[in-house]
mmCIF file of C-alpha atoms in Angstrom:
data_model
loop_
_atom_site.group_PDB
_atom_site.id
_atom_site.type_symbol
_atom_site.label_atom_id
_atom_site.label_comp_id
_atom_site.label_asym_id
_atom_site.label_seq_id
_atom_site.Cartn_x
_atom_site.Cartn_y
_atom_site.Cartn_z
ATOM 1 C CA MET A 1 38.002 116.074 144.941
ATOM 2 C CA ALA A 2 40.388 118.625 143.566
ATOM 3 C CA VAL A 3 39.735 120.849 146.574
ATOM 4 C CA SER A 4 40.290 117.974 148.907
ATOM 5 C CA ASN A 5 43.633 117.107 147.255
ATOM 6 C CA GLY A 6 44.713 120.726 147.443
ATOM 7 C CA VAL A 7 44.022 120.925 151.180
ATOM 8 C CA GLY A 8 45.804 117.670 151.761
ATOM 9 C CA GLY A 9 48.872 118.808 149.817
ATOM 10 C CA GLY A 10 48.963 122.083 151.697
ATOM 11 C CA GLY A 11 48.731 120.239 155.007
ATOM 12 C CA ALA A 12 51.655 118.029 154.076
ATOM 13 C CA ALA A 13 53.715 121.031 153.067
ATOM 14 C CA HIS A 14 52.847 122.765 156.336
ATOM 15 C CA ARG A 15 53.853 119.707 158.337
ATOM 16 C CA ALA A 16 57.154 119.593 156.476
ATOM 17 C CA ARG A 17 57.820 123.237 157.266
ATOM 18 C CA THR A 18 56.959 122.885 160.979
ATOM 19 C CA ALA A 19 58.522 119.487 161.617
ATOM 20 C CA PRO A 20 61.332 119.466 164.182
ATOM 21 C CA ARG A 21 64.834 119.882 162.859
ATOM 22 C CA ALA A 22 66.841 116.751 162.190
ATOM 23 C CA ALA A 23 67.969 115.053 165.369
ATOM 24 C CA LYS A 24 71.494 116.434 165.211
ATOM 25 C CA GLN A 25 72.639 117.120 168.762
ATOM 26 C CA PRO A 26 75.081 119.746 170.008
ATOM 27 C CA SER A 27 78.180 118.353 171.672
ATOM 28 C CA LEU A 28 79.260 119.137 175.222
ATOM 29 C CA ALA A 29 82.392 120.763 173.827
ATOM 30 C CA GLN A 30 80.230 123.135 171.773
ATOM 31 C CA LEU A 31 78.047 123.982 174.763
ATOM 32 C CA ARG A 32 81.104 124.500 176.957
ATOM 33 C CA ALA A 33 82.659 126.820 174.380
ATOM 34 C CA PHE A 34 79.473 128.851 174.007
ATOM 35 C CA ALA A 35 78.978 129.110 177.789
ATOM 36 C CA ALA A 36 82.534 130.393 178.171
ATOM 37 C CA VAL A 37 82.040 133.043 175.490
ATOM 38 C CA ALA A 38 78.708 134.029 177.034
ATOM 39 C CA GLU A 39 80.438 134.513 180.374
ATOM 40 C CA HIS A 40 83.540 136.389 179.194
ATOM 41 C CA LEU A 41 82.220 138.054 176.004
ATOM 42 C CA HIS A 42 85.746 137.704 174.668
ATOM 43 C CA PHE A 43 87.092 134.808 172.599
ATOM 44 C CA ARG A 44 90.639 134.939 173.953
ATOM 45 C CA ASP A 45 89.553 135.063 177.593
ATOM 46 C CA ALA A 46 86.947 132.351 177.048
ATOM 47 C CA ALA A 47 89.475 130.081 175.336
ATOM 48 C CA ALA A 48 91.948 130.529 178.190
ATOM 49 C CA ALA A 49 89.265 129.832 180.785
ATOM 50 C CA ILE A 50 88.433 126.386 179.381
ATOM 51 C CA GLY A 51 91.867 125.461 178.054
ATOM 52 C CA MET A 52 90.945 125.532 174.361
ATOM 53 C CA SER A 53 92.683 127.253 171.492
ATOM 54 C CA GLN A 54 90.939 130.352 170.185
ATOM 55 C CA PRO A 55 90.367 128.945 166.676
ATOM 56 C CA ALA A 56 88.916 125.741 168.139
ATOM 57 C CA LEU A 57 86.636 127.750 170.400
ATOM 58 C CA SER A 58 85.378 129.903 167.540
ATOM 59 C CA GLY A 59 84.811 126.809 165.423
ATOM 60 C CA ALA A 60 82.875 125.102 168.203
ATOM 61 C CA VAL A 61 80.552 128.083 168.630
ATOM 62 C CA SER A 62 79.985 128.334 164.875
ATOM 63 C CA ALA A 63 79.199 124.612 164.738
ATOM 64 C CA LEU A 64 76.708 125.036 167.565
ATOM 65 C CA GLU A 65 75.001 127.895 165.706
ATOM 66 C CA GLU A 66 74.739 125.689 162.630
ATOM 67 C CA THR A 67 73.373 122.771 164.641
ATOM 68 C CA LEU A 68 70.757 124.896 166.399
ATOM 69 C CA GLY A 69 69.928 127.001 163.360
ATOM 70 C CA VAL A 70 70.173 130.297 165.237
ATOM 71 C CA GLN A 71 72.739 133.049 165.552
ATOM 72 C CA LEU A 72 74.059 133.095 169.116
ATOM 73 C CA LEU A 73 76.639 135.872 168.880
ATOM 74 C CA GLU A 74 77.014 139.268 167.276
ATOM 75 C CA ARG A 75 80.666 139.598 166.306
ATOM 76 C CA THR A 76 82.308 142.969 165.720
ATOM 77 C CA THR A 77 85.936 143.972 165.322
ATOM 78 C CA ARG A 78 86.077 145.158 168.930
ATOM 79 C CA ARG A 79 83.776 143.005 170.997
ATOM 80 C CA VAL A 80 81.435 140.042 171.166
ATOM 81 C CA LEU A 81 77.783 140.403 172.117
ATOM 82 C CA LEU A 82 75.089 137.833 172.748
ATOM 83 C CA SER A 83 72.199 137.936 170.329
ATOM 84 C CA PRO A 84 68.682 137.803 171.852
ATOM 85 C CA ALA A 85 68.643 134.075 171.090
ATOM 86 C CA GLY A 86 72.122 133.739 172.585
ATOM 87 C CA GLU A 87 71.004 135.352 175.839
ATOM 88 C CA ARG A 88 68.162 132.852 176.190
ATOM 89 C CA LEU A 89 70.141 129.781 175.177
ATOM 90 C CA ALA A 90 73.196 130.638 177.300
ATOM 91 C CA VAL A 91 71.079 129.973 180.394
ATOM 92 C CA ARG A 92 69.932 126.631 178.997
ATOM 93 C CA ALA A 93 73.474 125.658 178.021
ATOM 94 C CA GLN A 94 74.725 126.307 181.540
ATOM 95 C CA VAL A 95 71.909 124.195 183.013
ATOM 96 C CA VAL A 96 72.953 121.297 180.767
ATOM 97 C CA LEU A 97 76.627 121.667 181.715
ATOM 98 C CA ASP A 98 75.770 121.836 185.424
ATOM 99 C CA ALA A 99 73.681 118.691 185.119
ATOM 100 C CA VAL A 100 76.510 116.852 183.378
ATOM 101 C CA GLY A 101 78.905 118.005 186.094
ATOM 102 C CA GLU A 102 76.587 116.656 188.776
ATOM 103 C CA LEU A 103 76.302 113.354 186.926
ATOM 104 C CA LEU A 104 80.088 112.998 186.760
ATOM 105 C CA GLU A 105 80.427 113.995 190.413
ATOM 106 C CA GLU A 106 77.892 111.381 191.487
ATOM 107 C CA ALA A 107 79.547 108.711 189.368
ATOM 108 C CA GLU A 108 82.903 109.521 190.952
ATOM 109 C CA ALA A 109 81.442 109.395 194.454
ATOM 110 C CA VAL A 110 79.769 106.038 193.804
ATOM 111 C CA ARG A 111 82.892 104.611 192.219
ATOM 112 C CA ALA A 112 85.116 105.118 195.257
ATOM 113 C CA PRO A 113 85.066 107.669 198.104
ATOM 114 C CA PHE A 114 88.239 109.584 198.901
ATOM 115 C CA THR A 115 89.689 109.123 195.427
ATOM 116 C CA GLY A 116 90.008 111.560 192.564
ATOM 117 C CA VAL A 117 90.039 115.334 192.982
ATOM 118 C CA LEU A 118 88.893 117.249 196.061
ATOM 119 C CA ARG A 119 88.927 121.020 195.520
ATOM 120 C CA LEU A 120 89.205 122.656 198.931
ATOM 121 C CA GLY A 121 88.620 126.381 199.375
ATOM 122 C CA VAL A 122 90.029 128.051 202.480
ATOM 123 C CA ILE A 123 90.043 131.619 203.811
ATOM 124 C CA PRO A 124 93.371 133.442 204.396
ATOM 125 C CA THR A 125 92.843 133.703 208.179
ATOM 126 C CA VAL A 126 92.591 129.910 208.399
ATOM 127 C CA ALA A 127 94.915 128.579 205.690
ATOM 128 C CA PRO A 128 98.380 129.086 207.273
ATOM 129 C CA TYR A 129 97.327 127.681 210.637
ATOM 130 C CA LEU A 130 95.094 124.715 209.769
ATOM 131 C CA LEU A 131 96.442 123.519 206.419
ATOM 132 C CA PRO A 132 99.399 121.647 207.972
ATOM 133 C CA THR A 133 96.890 119.522 209.904
ATOM 134 C CA VAL A 134 94.651 119.078 206.857
ATOM 135 C CA LEU A 135 97.518 118.105 204.557
ATOM 136 C CA ARG A 136 98.950 115.647 207.072
ATOM 137 C CA LEU A 137 95.539 114.001 207.504
ATOM 138 C CA VAL A 138 95.023 113.652 203.748
ATOM 139 C CA ARG A 139 98.520 112.258 203.218
ATOM 140 C CA ASP A 140 98.238 109.692 206.001
ATOM 141 C CA ARG A 141 94.581 108.670 205.791
ATOM 142 C CA TYR A 142 93.485 109.392 202.207
ATOM 143 C CA PRO A 143 96.551 108.807 200.002
ATOM 144 C CA GLU A 144 94.422 108.329 196.855
ATOM 145 C CA LEU A 145 92.797 111.744 197.230
ATOM 146 C CA ASP A 146 94.068 114.489 194.913
ATOM 147 C CA LEU A 147 93.673 117.546 197.172
ATOM 148 C CA GLN A 148 93.712 120.918 195.399
ATOM 149 C CA VAL A 149 93.773 123.993 197.658
ATOM 150 C CA HIS A 150 92.401 127.427 196.744
ATOM 151 C CA GLU A 151 92.924 130.346 199.159
ATOM 152 C CA GLU A 152 90.306 133.073 198.655
ATOM 153 C CA GLN A 153 88.061 135.361 200.670
ATOM 154 C CA THR A 154 84.665 134.108 201.827
ATOM 155 C CA ALA A 155 82.513 135.680 199.100
ATOM 156 C CA SER A 156 84.698 134.253 196.329
ATOM 157 C CA LEU A 157 84.719 130.817 197.966
ATOM 158 C CA LEU A 158 80.931 130.741 198.201
ATOM 159 C CA ASP A 159 80.657 131.718 194.542
ATOM 160 C CA GLY A 160 83.048 128.906 193.669
ATOM 161 C CA LEU A 161 81.072 126.392 195.721
ATOM 162 C CA ALA A 162 77.779 127.391 194.088
ATOM 163 C CA ALA A 163 79.288 127.236 190.604
ATOM 164 C CA GLY A 164 80.866 123.814 191.184
ATOM 165 C CA ARG A 165 84.411 125.183 190.924
ATOM 166 C CA LEU A 166 85.048 124.117 194.549
ATOM 167 C CA ASP A 167 83.844 121.023 196.412
ATOM 168 C CA VAL A 168 84.219 121.951 200.070
ATOM 169 C CA LEU A 169 85.172 125.074 202.017
ATOM 170 C CA LEU A 170 87.110 125.561 205.255
ATOM 171 C CA LEU A 171 86.059 128.857 206.790
ATOM 172 C CA ALA A 172 84.441 130.735 209.659
ATOM 173 C CA VAL A 173 80.688 130.374 210.170
ATOM 174 C CA PRO A 174 77.776 130.992 210.423
ATOM 175 C CA LEU A 175 77.266 131.835 206.777
ATOM 176 C CA GLY A 176 73.491 131.874 206.537
ATOM 177 C CA VAL A 177 73.594 131.036 202.824
ATOM 178 C CA PRO A 178 70.766 128.969 201.266
ATOM 179 C CA GLY A 179 71.938 125.759 199.664
ATOM 180 C CA VAL A 180 75.053 125.503 201.861
ATOM 181 C CA THR A 181 75.388 122.983 204.699
ATOM 182 C CA GLU A 182 77.833 123.740 207.514
ATOM 183 C CA LEU A 183 79.725 120.912 209.259
ATOM 184 C CA PRO A 184 81.207 122.505 212.425
ATOM 185 C CA LEU A 185 84.757 121.565 213.375
ATOM 186 C CA PHE A 186 85.689 123.665 216.426
ATOM 187 C CA ASP A 187 85.434 126.968 218.270
ATOM 188 C CA GLU A 188 88.482 129.086 219.037
ATOM 189 C CA ASP A 189 88.949 132.143 221.227
ATOM 190 C CA PHE A 190 90.242 135.501 220.064
ATOM 191 C CA VAL A 191 93.445 136.769 221.678
ATOM 192 C CA LEU A 192 94.505 140.386 222.112
ATOM 193 C CA VAL A 193 97.961 141.073 220.620
ATOM 194 C CA MET A 194 99.776 144.222 221.797
ATOM 195 C CA PRO A 195 103.156 145.968 221.837
ATOM 196 C CA ARG A 196 105.462 144.650 224.564
ATOM 197 C CA GLU A 197 104.971 147.601 226.942
ATOM 198 C CA HIS A 198 101.161 147.591 226.781
ATOM 199 C CA TRP A 199 99.403 147.704 230.144
ATOM 200 C CA LEU A 200 97.171 144.703 229.268
ATOM 201 C CA GLY A 201 100.106 142.499 228.227
ATOM 202 C CA GLY A 202 100.295 139.095 229.877
ATOM 203 C CA ARG A 203 96.873 139.268 231.506
ATOM 204 C CA SER A 204 94.467 136.325 231.390
ATOM 205 C CA ASP A 205 91.423 138.300 232.508
ATOM 206 C CA VAL A 206 91.173 141.101 229.946
ATOM 207 C CA PRO A 207 87.624 142.497 230.077
ATOM 208 C CA ARG A 208 85.847 142.892 226.754
ATOM 209 C CA GLU A 209 85.091 146.469 227.748
ATOM 210 C CA ALA A 210 88.784 147.291 227.234
ATOM 211 C CA LEU A 211 88.104 147.198 223.481
ATOM 212 C CA ARG A 212 86.076 150.395 223.757
ATOM 213 C CA GLU A 213 89.118 152.664 223.948
ATOM 214 C CA LEU A 214 91.994 150.705 222.383
ATOM 215 C CA ASP A 215 93.604 151.719 219.073
ATOM 216 C CA LEU A 216 92.411 148.739 217.078
ATOM 217 C CA LEU A 217 94.076 147.552 213.865
ATOM 218 C CA LEU A 218 91.983 145.427 211.493
ATOM 219 C CA LEU A 219 92.174 143.562 208.204
ATOM 220 C CA ASP A 220 90.953 145.195 205.001
ATOM 221 C CA GLU A 221 87.340 145.117 203.889
ATOM 222 C CA GLY A 222 86.250 141.728 202.569
ATOM 223 C CA HIS A 223 87.877 139.600 205.279
ATOM 224 C CA CYS A 224 85.324 137.890 207.491
ATOM 225 C CA LEU A 225 87.743 138.259 210.422
ATOM 226 C CA ARG A 226 87.368 142.028 210.161
ATOM 227 C CA ASP A 227 83.590 141.717 210.458
ATOM 228 C CA GLN A 228 83.927 139.344 213.411
ATOM 229 C CA ALA A 229 86.284 141.754 215.196
ATOM 230 C CA LEU A 230 83.880 144.641 214.644
ATOM 231 C CA ASP A 231 81.017 142.539 216.026
ATOM 232 C CA ILE A 232 83.057 141.824 219.146
ATOM 233 C CA CYS A 233 83.790 145.520 219.554
ATOM 234 C CA ARG A 234 80.111 146.407 219.221
ATOM 235 C CA GLU A 235 79.218 143.815 221.853
ATOM 236 C CA ALA A 236 81.865 145.358 224.123
ATOM 237 C CA GLY A 237 80.220 148.762 223.763
ATOM 238 C CA ARG A 238 82.654 150.370 221.336
ATOM 239 C CA GLU A 239 80.960 153.245 219.559
ATOM 240 C CA GLU A 240 79.572 152.425 216.118
ATOM 241 C CA GLY A 241 81.942 153.797 213.508
ATOM 242 C CA ALA A 242 84.830 154.309 215.958
ATOM 243 C CA ALA A 243 87.939 155.124 213.948
ATOM 244 C CA VAL A 244 90.161 152.329 212.682
ATOM 245 C CA THR A 245 93.166 154.245 211.439
ATOM 246 C CA THR A 246 95.178 151.428 209.848
ATOM 247 C CA THR A 247 94.250 148.225 208.027
ATOM 248 C CA ALA A 248 96.241 145.391 206.455
ATOM 249 C CA ALA A 249 95.735 142.735 203.799
ATOM 250 C CA GLY A 250 96.995 139.866 205.969
ATOM 251 C CA LEU A 251 97.511 138.867 209.587
ATOM 252 C CA SER A 252 101.321 138.849 209.312
ATOM 253 C CA THR A 253 101.348 142.502 208.257
ATOM 254 C CA LEU A 254 98.810 143.361 210.923
ATOM 255 C CA VAL A 255 101.011 141.862 213.647
ATOM 256 C CA GLN A 256 104.057 143.767 212.407
ATOM 257 C CA LEU A 257 102.073 146.998 212.647
ATOM 258 C CA VAL A 258 101.249 146.117 216.239
ATOM 259 C CA ALA A 259 104.928 145.449 216.983
ATOM 260 C CA GLY A 260 105.683 148.899 215.576
ATOM 261 C CA GLY A 261 103.433 150.484 218.158
ATOM 262 C CA LEU A 262 100.535 151.525 215.919
ATOM 263 C CA GLY A 263 97.884 149.794 218.013
ATOM 264 C CA VAL A 264 96.541 146.388 219.038
ATOM 265 C CA THR A 265 94.716 143.659 217.162
ATOM 266 C CA LEU A 266 92.686 140.502 217.626
ATOM 267 C CA LEU A 267 94.016 137.137 216.446
ATOM 268 C CA PRO A 268 92.252 133.769 216.405
ATOM 269 C CA ARG A 269 93.944 131.452 218.890
ATOM 270 C CA THR A 270 95.279 129.090 216.197
ATOM 271 C CA ALA A 271 97.196 131.979 214.608
ATOM 272 C CA VAL A 272 98.897 133.293 217.739
ATOM 273 C CA GLU A 273 101.928 130.997 217.904
ATOM 274 C CA VAL A 274 102.754 131.349 214.198
ATOM 275 C CA GLU A 275 102.303 135.115 214.046
ATOM 276 C CA THR A 276 103.909 136.194 217.332
ATOM 277 C CA ALA A 277 106.818 133.761 217.681
ATOM 278 C CA ARG A 278 109.013 135.726 215.263
ATOM 279 C CA ASN A 279 108.862 139.032 217.135
ATOM 280 C CA ASP A 280 109.873 139.657 220.752
ATOM 281 C CA ARG A 281 108.228 143.079 220.739
ATOM 282 C CA LEU A 282 104.783 141.519 221.067
ATOM 283 C CA VAL A 283 102.750 140.352 224.051
ATOM 284 C CA THR A 284 99.368 138.691 224.289
ATOM 285 C CA GLY A 285 96.390 139.059 226.564
ATOM 286 C CA TYR A 286 93.579 136.557 227.058
ATOM 287 C CA PHE A 287 90.000 137.613 227.665
ATOM 288 C CA ALA A 288 88.028 136.789 230.769
ATOM 289 C CA ASP A 289 85.401 134.071 230.300
ATOM 290 C CA PRO A 290 83.371 133.924 228.189
ATOM 291 C CA ALA A 291 86.028 134.955 225.711
ATOM 292 C CA PRO A 292 84.977 136.201 222.263
ATOM 293 C CA SER A 293 85.373 133.398 219.746
ATOM 294 C CA ARG A 294 84.696 132.197 216.226
ATOM 295 C CA ARG A 295 83.512 128.870 214.853
ATOM 296 C CA VAL A 296 85.334 127.131 211.998
ATOM 297 C CA ALA A 297 83.534 124.597 209.817
ATOM 298 C CA LEU A 298 83.484 122.775 206.531
ATOM 299 C CA ALA A 299 80.840 124.076 204.132
ATOM 300 C CA ILE A 300 79.402 121.922 201.348
ATOM 301 C CA ARG A 301 76.605 122.173 198.812
ATOM 302 C CA THR A 302 73.381 120.912 200.369
ATOM 303 C CA GLY A 303 72.475 117.572 198.815
ATOM 304 C CA THR A 304 75.843 117.012 197.166
ATOM 305 C CA ALA A 305 76.398 113.455 195.965
ATOM 306 C CA ARG A 306 79.528 113.306 198.131
ATOM 307 C CA GLN A 307 77.812 114.350 201.377
ATOM 308 C CA ASP A 308 78.587 111.106 203.232
ATOM 309 C CA GLU A 309 82.224 111.374 202.173
ATOM 310 C CA PHE A 310 82.458 115.010 203.269
ATOM 311 C CA GLU A 311 80.809 114.282 206.637
ATOM 312 C CA GLU A 312 83.371 111.535 207.263
ATOM 313 C CA PHE A 313 86.122 113.971 206.250
ATOM 314 C CA ALA A 314 84.781 116.547 208.732
ATOM 315 C CA SER A 315 84.744 113.940 211.501
ATOM 316 C CA ALA A 316 88.359 113.006 210.775
ATOM 317 C CA LEU A 317 89.345 116.691 210.802
ATOM 318 C CA ARG A 318 87.678 117.238 214.187
ATOM 319 C CA SER A 319 89.756 114.463 215.684
ATOM 320 C CA ALA A 320 92.972 115.697 214.073
ATOM 321 C CA MET A 321 92.405 119.290 215.241
ATOM 322 C CA ARG A 322 91.951 118.429 218.904
ATOM 323 C CA LYS A 323 95.693 118.933 219.288
ATOM 324 C CA LEU A 324 95.229 122.604 218.424
ATOM 325 C CA PRO A 325 94.246 125.284 220.980
ATOM 326 C CA VAL A 326 90.528 124.917 220.169
ATOM 327 C CA ARG A 327 87.438 123.453 221.796
ATOM 328 C CA THR A 328 84.400 121.444 220.721
ATOM 329 C CA PRO A 329 81.377 123.612 219.987
ATOM 330 C CA THR A 330 78.312 123.602 222.186
ATOM 331 C CA PRO A 331 75.885 121.877 221.658
ATOM 332 C CA PRO A 332 78.041 118.784 221.049
ATOM 333 C CA LEU A 333 78.871 117.912 217.485
ATOM 334 C CA PRO A 334 77.142 114.888 215.929
#
C-alpha cells in the first residue's frame, strides 16, 4: 500500500510539472511588437515601423516573454538578436498576425464594398499617365473609398502585395507570380521618341528592325519598362548585350536626354503626350503593324476576400480608360 501511494503521489507531481501553463494569452499588440523587432532587429526602427513608442514596444516584448515563459531576444548594448526560441516563434507570430489581418479584411469587405481603405500600388511608368483617370473614377463613382497610392517599382509592389501592405497593383504584365491574379485593363503600343532632325521622325511605318542600329536610351535597372524595351530589341534582332550608353531614373529625364541629342527611346503610348508636349525638339515615330506593345493590368492576391470588389473596380477602370490611346486586349476581356 505504501508503494502504491508513493507511485500515485509521484504521478500527481509529474502531472503538475507537465500540465500546460495557465491559459494566459498573448495580446495582438505584444505579437505585433515582437514581429516588428524580429523583422528590424532594432527597437527604435521597430517602434517607428508600427507607430509605437520605444518604451512601450520594449514593455510589450517583455510581457510576451513572461506570458510565454521563454526568452525571445538576446539584448546587448549594440544590437538585438533573436534567441533560438525567438526565431521559431517569430514565424508563428507572423502567421497569427496575417490571419487576423485576413479576418479584418474579410469583415470589411462583407460590411460594405468600396468603403474604407484601398491601398493601390502603381509603377512609375504608369502613375503619371493613368492616375488622373483612376482618381477621377474613384472620386465620382466611389466617394466612400479612401484611396491611398504608393508608387514603387514592380518587385517592391509584389512584396507589398504578398505581405498585405498593398491591396491591389496597377502595373505591366505578365508577372508570372504564384498567388497573384491579373485582371487585364488594356494594351498600348510603344512609340519611338527621337530628336527633331532624326530621319525616322514623323513616320507611321517604322520597322522594328530599325532598333538594331539606333542609339537607344533606357531606364535604370529595376524598371520593368527597361526589360520590355530590351525584349523588343531582341525580337527586332538587336545583338544581345548591345551597348546602352546612358540610362535614367525616370521617363521625364530620359526624354530630355533624347531632346539633347544623346539617342532615342521607347515610350508607352499613354506617356507620349505628357512627356513630349513640353519640348519642341522632339519628334515621334510609330511602328508598322503589329507594333510592339505592353499590357497593363490590376494585380490582386489570388483568393482575396475582396476579389468581387476588385473585379468590379477593374471593369470600371477599363471603361474609363477607353478614352486613352489604348486598345482592348485580345482575346476579349471578360
